[in-house]
Amino acid sequence: MRIPLSWLREFAQVPAGATAEDVMADLVKVGFEEEAVHRPTDALRGPVVVGQVLSLVKEPQSNGKTINWCQVRVVPEGQEQTLTGKGIDPSGVQGIVCGAHNFVEGDKVVVTLPGAVLPGDFHISARKTYGHMSAGMIASVRELGIGEDHDGILVLSRIGLDPEIGTDAMELLGLYDQAAEINVTPDRGYAFSIRGVAREYAHATGTVFTDPVSKVNAPAVLSGGYGVKINDDAPIYGKPGCDRFVARTVRGVDATRPTPPWMSSRLRLAGIRSISLPVDISNYVMLELGQPLHFYDQDKLSGDIVVRRAVAGEKLTTLDGKERSLDPEDLLITDASGPIGVAGVMGGASTEVSDATTAVLIEAAHFEEVSIARSRRRHKLPSEASKRFERGVDWQVANIAAQRAVDLLVELAGGTADEAGTDVGTAPDPVTIALPAEFPAARIGIDFTEEQIVTSLEDLGAVLDKTGAGWTVTAPSWRNDLETKEDLSEEVARLVGYDQIPATLPVAPPGRGLTRVQQQRRRLVQALADAGLTEVLAYPFVSKAANETFGVAEEGAPRTALKLANPISEEHGYLRTSVLPGLLEVAKRNHSRGFRDLAVFEAGLVFLPGDTLGTPSIPPLGVKPSDEVLDALYDGVPDQPLHVAAVLTGHDSPAAAGHAPRLWDWADALDIARLAGDVLGVELVVTQGRHQAFHPGRAAQLSLRSGEVVGYAGELHPKLLAAHDMPARSVALELNADALFEAAADVVVARHISTFPVATQDVALVVPQDVPADDVLAALREGAGELLEDVALFDVYAGKGIEEGKKSLAFGLRFRATDRTLTADEASEARERAVATAAERFGAVQR
């Protein structure tokens, strides 16, 4: 909302020297946010004066143009020029070249003298042009920055002005005024008016507020006016779309009269373009009082006005010239010819006020917020009127606004008001709220005196009745946001001053902080980042095919996925059941832009719907659902476990002198999976795995000791990589992080660290090709006994020297005792026991 300061001063005592910045600083105290300052003098500087054209000589030029060589008086005849500067003639008559032809000798115009600066940092100086020394410029509306009209010179008589020569034109046109712009939150629609902002400024500064309503003398009762009927047979949520309609008629209007500069200046500063006198008056009243108006050419109306819902198939051509198909939920203004406007949003072209209009019917109605908001969104028709109606307009101000418009049409457009008028509708019940005396202090946390509470609420316009426990508060009609005692407490705190609320740092109770799962998640994500992987966030929306490929291990196995009702595209119409599809899209996008060495991961939710999805009905608004209803709602929400996945493509490091980077392979994916388990204190059992998204022979299944499968790691399937235009041998992994969190021990007991030296021995075992290496490793660990500190596979070989159908597995074994230095014989004996166990279980033979 932009607030011209000259307008604000009419209703609140703003200091004469106050700037827009000062006003915004005061409004911040009562909860508004600063937006911007609008000040014409930031872009326009004088001298800019009223001049009179003394002579005008037309001079054709060789380029086909005809210019006017003008002599313009800028000082009253017989007076001396008090302005000085290069190019300013002391005689008070300036020679000026002008290319416009819409003025004649004797016209009074706006002259920018040498030394002036126009918007766009255009400096005016005396310069030679077309054979003359032109000392100044006769300005158009657009050159002054007060409009878009550039067809000709601004002739002052055409806007109803006849000022003295030499008058400061910037003051005459209201260009010394300035506007403060504030952000108005949706719950404070009353502040979309000078009336509302002036009241808030008075709250903030303690100055006197004069309600503009008090300056309007409206009749108490209206009757005998234009026929209006309200017939809403399909109210939304049971609330009528229109509950008041005031109509007034003004005849003998001259719609071609110019809008006075004081009005057009204020409208311009408020961000509204001046269009015509009737339109400008309706906008002016709306900004002043917060009540949107609509003007009809009464001679174009046929029959009574009826406010009703649209009928399917109806159409309306609105003021913007577009034909719109109407929805049965739209609230319409109609007459005998059909729809003539979308209520509270935009009027129809058929009854538009034009220059030929002589009889104006003024509409000042009160419309229900939801109806207007839905129509505005449905037809993509934002307007100043709908912005106010969908936030709530004062029901009581409709007749005042209509009378204000009548007065301005009579005063400025020469009209005559009909004594008869129309006022139909039913007033809403006033909102009354019980406010216990101690509640504001308990709610806000500071002690308010009774005087502070009463004064604050009465300043709002509320009426207080004392009760035994506190007060019964009747909210003012313009504050539809005040409904509860909490709302009233907030208003007390706001008006007493937020700066009065002490800043107290809350003390966290002992034992609080991150939950166990939160700590585990942070550890896991940090460990992967520390390992060199980059965390990314992918869209959770995937295709049906992606869910079928990644969501189940076996091809063709059933997988239930959650289909979106309104997807961003049909290709991404489902919620993911695996994190990998999104990661592959990220990798593919990076590859297309030349980034081919990638190691990315994501920790995110997947969505696994169960047998029950959703609920048969939605609980009603305004009532807390019962425990049974809440349980049913939660039962219908799909299971959403946290998964962590990674994709690795290309090389593990950049190439450099003396360094040959290594391609990522399946073992790297397996190492990252093991790292995830290690950091959580969970042992992962690795076995040969089969998953349709992974290579048939280079994939590992990851399980817990309990046998629960928690993920897969390895090389992605070649056909899948080719389909995604990804490099061959790209690898990936995915783990059910929630399952790992649950399996992790509550307390990890640190193992004793021996200070004695380690004894290392290697062993190579030949086993059948189908024996998993992890099973052999487990047998070695079991057979070696307590002296074995660690065992790791470091080589797999099959080929020359190895019997067909078999493979060689090479392991490194580390032995250490906690109380002594091991001898070579002790280490060898432990190794032999380990080999014997492997030989017994798998027929392993040492190479």
Short mmCIF file of N, CA and C in Angstrom, two decimals, residues 666 670-671 674 678 683-689 699-705 765 767-783 788 790-796 807-811 834 837-838 841-842:
data_model
loop_
_atom_site.label_atom_id
_atom_site.label_comp_id
_atom_site.label_asym_id
_atom_site.label_seq_id
_atom_site.Cartn_x
_atom_site.Cartn_y
_atom_site.Cartn_z
N TRP A 666 32.71 -51.35 -8.77
CA TRP A 666 31.71 -51.86 -7.84
C TRP A 666 32.23 -51.90 -6.40
N LEU A 670 30.56 -50.59 -2.78
CA LEU A 670 30.45 -51.45 -1.60
C LEU A 670 31.16 -50.83 -0.39
N ASP A 671 32.31 -50.18 -0.62
CA ASP A 671 33.03 -49.52 0.47
C ASP A 671 32.20 -48.39 1.09
N ARG A 674 29.61 -49.89 3.24
CA ARG A 674 30.20 -50.34 4.51
C ARG A 674 30.51 -49.15 5.42
N ASP A 678 29.49 -48.65 9.20
CA ASP A 678 30.49 -48.45 10.25
C ASP A 678 30.19 -47.21 11.09
N GLU A 683 26.84 -53.74 11.48
CA GLU A 683 27.60 -54.62 10.59
C GLU A 683 26.70 -55.05 9.44
N LEU A 684 27.18 -54.82 8.21
CA LEU A 684 26.43 -55.21 7.02
C LEU A 684 26.97 -56.54 6.51
N VAL A 685 26.08 -57.46 6.22
CA VAL A 685 26.45 -58.75 5.64
C VAL A 685 26.37 -58.62 4.12
N VAL A 686 27.49 -58.86 3.44
CA VAL A 686 27.57 -58.70 1.99
C VAL A 686 27.48 -60.06 1.33
N THR A 687 26.53 -60.23 0.42
CA THR A 687 26.39 -61.46 -0.35
C THR A 687 26.15 -61.11 -1.80
N GLN A 688 26.35 -62.09 -2.67
CA GLN A 688 26.06 -61.88 -4.08
C GLN A 688 24.58 -61.54 -4.22
N GLY A 689 24.31 -60.46 -4.94
CA GLY A 689 22.93 -60.01 -5.06
C GLY A 689 22.46 -59.96 -6.49
N ALA A 699 26.90 -57.11 -8.47
CA ALA A 699 26.01 -56.46 -7.51
C ALA A 699 26.05 -57.21 -6.19
N ALA A 700 26.02 -56.47 -5.11
CA ALA A 700 26.04 -57.06 -3.77
C ALA A 700 24.73 -56.76 -3.07
N GLN A 701 24.23 -57.76 -2.37
CA GLN A 701 23.06 -57.56 -1.52
C GLN A 701 23.55 -57.28 -0.11
N LEU A 702 22.99 -56.24 0.51
CA LEU A 702 23.42 -55.80 1.84
C LEU A 702 22.33 -56.13 2.84
N SER A 703 22.70 -56.89 3.85
CA SER A 703 21.72 -57.34 4.84
C SER A 703 22.24 -57.09 6.25
N LEU A 704 21.32 -57.14 7.20
CA LEU A 704 21.68 -57.12 8.60
C LEU A 704 21.95 -58.56 9.07
N ARG A 705 22.54 -58.71 10.25
CA ARG A 705 22.79 -60.04 10.79
C ARG A 705 21.49 -60.81 11.01
N LEU A 765 43.61 -68.44 -1.00
CA LEU A 765 42.82 -69.67 -0.97
C LEU A 765 42.10 -69.86 -2.28
N VAL A 767 38.99 -71.54 -4.05
CA VAL A 767 37.67 -72.04 -3.69
C VAL A 767 36.81 -72.12 -4.95
N PRO A 768 35.72 -72.86 -4.90
CA PRO A 768 34.81 -72.89 -6.05
C PRO A 768 34.32 -71.49 -6.42
N GLN A 769 34.05 -71.28 -7.71
CA GLN A 769 33.69 -69.96 -8.24
C GLN A 769 32.43 -69.41 -7.58
N ASP A 770 31.51 -70.28 -7.17
CA ASP A 770 30.23 -69.79 -6.65
C ASP A 770 30.25 -69.50 -5.15
N VAL A 771 31.39 -69.67 -4.49
CA VAL A 771 31.48 -69.41 -3.06
C VAL A 771 31.69 -67.90 -2.85
N PRO A 772 30.82 -67.21 -2.14
CA PRO A 772 30.99 -65.77 -1.90
C PRO A 772 32.24 -65.49 -1.07
N ALA A 773 32.98 -64.46 -1.44
CA ALA A 773 34.20 -64.09 -0.73
C ALA A 773 33.89 -63.73 0.73
N ASP A 774 32.72 -63.14 0.95
CA ASP A 774 32.40 -62.72 2.31
C ASP A 774 32.21 -63.93 3.23
N ASP A 775 31.72 -65.05 2.66
CA ASP A 775 31.57 -66.26 3.48
C ASP A 775 32.92 -66.83 3.87
N VAL A 776 33.88 -66.78 2.91
CA VAL A 776 35.23 -67.26 3.21
C VAL A 776 35.86 -66.37 4.27
N LEU A 777 35.66 -65.03 4.14
CA LEU A 777 36.22 -64.09 5.10
C LEU A 777 35.66 -64.36 6.50
N ALA A 778 34.35 -64.67 6.58
CA ALA A 778 33.74 -64.96 7.88
C ALA A 778 34.33 -66.23 8.50
N ALA A 779 34.61 -67.24 7.65
CA ALA A 779 35.20 -68.48 8.15
C ALA A 779 36.61 -68.23 8.69
N LEU A 780 37.39 -67.40 7.98
CA LEU A 780 38.75 -67.07 8.45
C LEU A 780 38.68 -66.35 9.79
N ARG A 781 37.75 -65.42 9.91
CA ARG A 781 37.65 -64.67 11.17
C ARG A 781 37.29 -65.60 12.33
N GLU A 782 36.38 -66.51 12.07
CA GLU A 782 35.95 -67.44 13.13
C GLU A 782 37.07 -68.39 13.52
N GLY A 783 37.80 -68.91 12.51
CA GLY A 783 38.84 -69.89 12.79
C GLY A 783 40.07 -69.28 13.44
N LEU A 788 42.95 -62.50 16.12
CA LEU A 788 42.74 -61.82 14.83
C LEU A 788 42.11 -60.45 15.08
N ASP A 790 41.92 -58.00 12.38
CA ASP A 790 41.22 -57.59 11.16
C ASP A 790 41.60 -58.54 10.04
N VAL A 791 40.67 -58.74 9.11
CA VAL A 791 40.93 -59.52 7.91
C VAL A 791 40.25 -58.81 6.75
N ALA A 792 40.95 -58.72 5.61
CA ALA A 792 40.42 -57.99 4.47
C ALA A 792 40.80 -58.71 3.18
N LEU A 793 39.86 -58.75 2.24
CA LEU A 793 40.11 -59.31 0.91
C LEU A 793 40.83 -58.26 0.07
N PHE A 794 41.98 -58.64 -0.55
CA PHE A 794 42.67 -57.65 -1.37
C PHE A 794 42.89 -58.10 -2.80
N ASP A 795 42.51 -59.36 -3.15
CA ASP A 795 42.69 -59.76 -4.54
C ASP A 795 41.78 -60.94 -4.84
N VAL A 796 41.24 -60.94 -6.07
CA VAL A 796 40.45 -62.06 -6.60
C VAL A 796 41.02 -62.40 -7.96
N LYS A 807 38.37 -70.04 -8.19
CA LYS A 807 38.97 -68.70 -8.11
C LYS A 807 39.89 -68.64 -6.91
N SER A 808 40.81 -67.70 -6.97
CA SER A 808 41.76 -67.50 -5.87
C SER A 808 41.38 -66.22 -5.13
N LEU A 809 41.24 -66.34 -3.80
CA LEU A 809 40.93 -65.20 -2.96
C LEU A 809 42.12 -64.93 -2.05
N ALA A 810 42.67 -63.71 -2.11
CA ALA A 810 43.82 -63.37 -1.27
C ALA A 810 43.36 -62.45 -0.16
N PHE A 811 43.72 -62.85 1.09
CA PHE A 811 43.30 -62.09 2.26
C PHE A 811 44.53 -61.63 3.04
N ALA A 834 42.66 -70.56 10.92
CA ALA A 834 41.72 -69.88 10.03
C ALA A 834 41.59 -70.61 8.71
N THR A 837 39.59 -73.85 8.99
CA THR A 837 38.13 -73.64 9.04
C THR A 837 37.57 -73.41 7.65
N ALA A 838 38.28 -72.58 6.84
CA ALA A 838 37.83 -72.33 5.47
C ALA A 838 37.87 -73.60 4.64
N ARG A 841 34.86 -75.85 5.56
CA ARG A 841 33.54 -75.40 5.11
C ARG A 841 33.41 -75.34 3.61
N PHE A 842 34.47 -74.92 2.91
CA PHE A 842 34.34 -74.66 1.48
C PHE A 842 35.33 -75.45 0.62
#
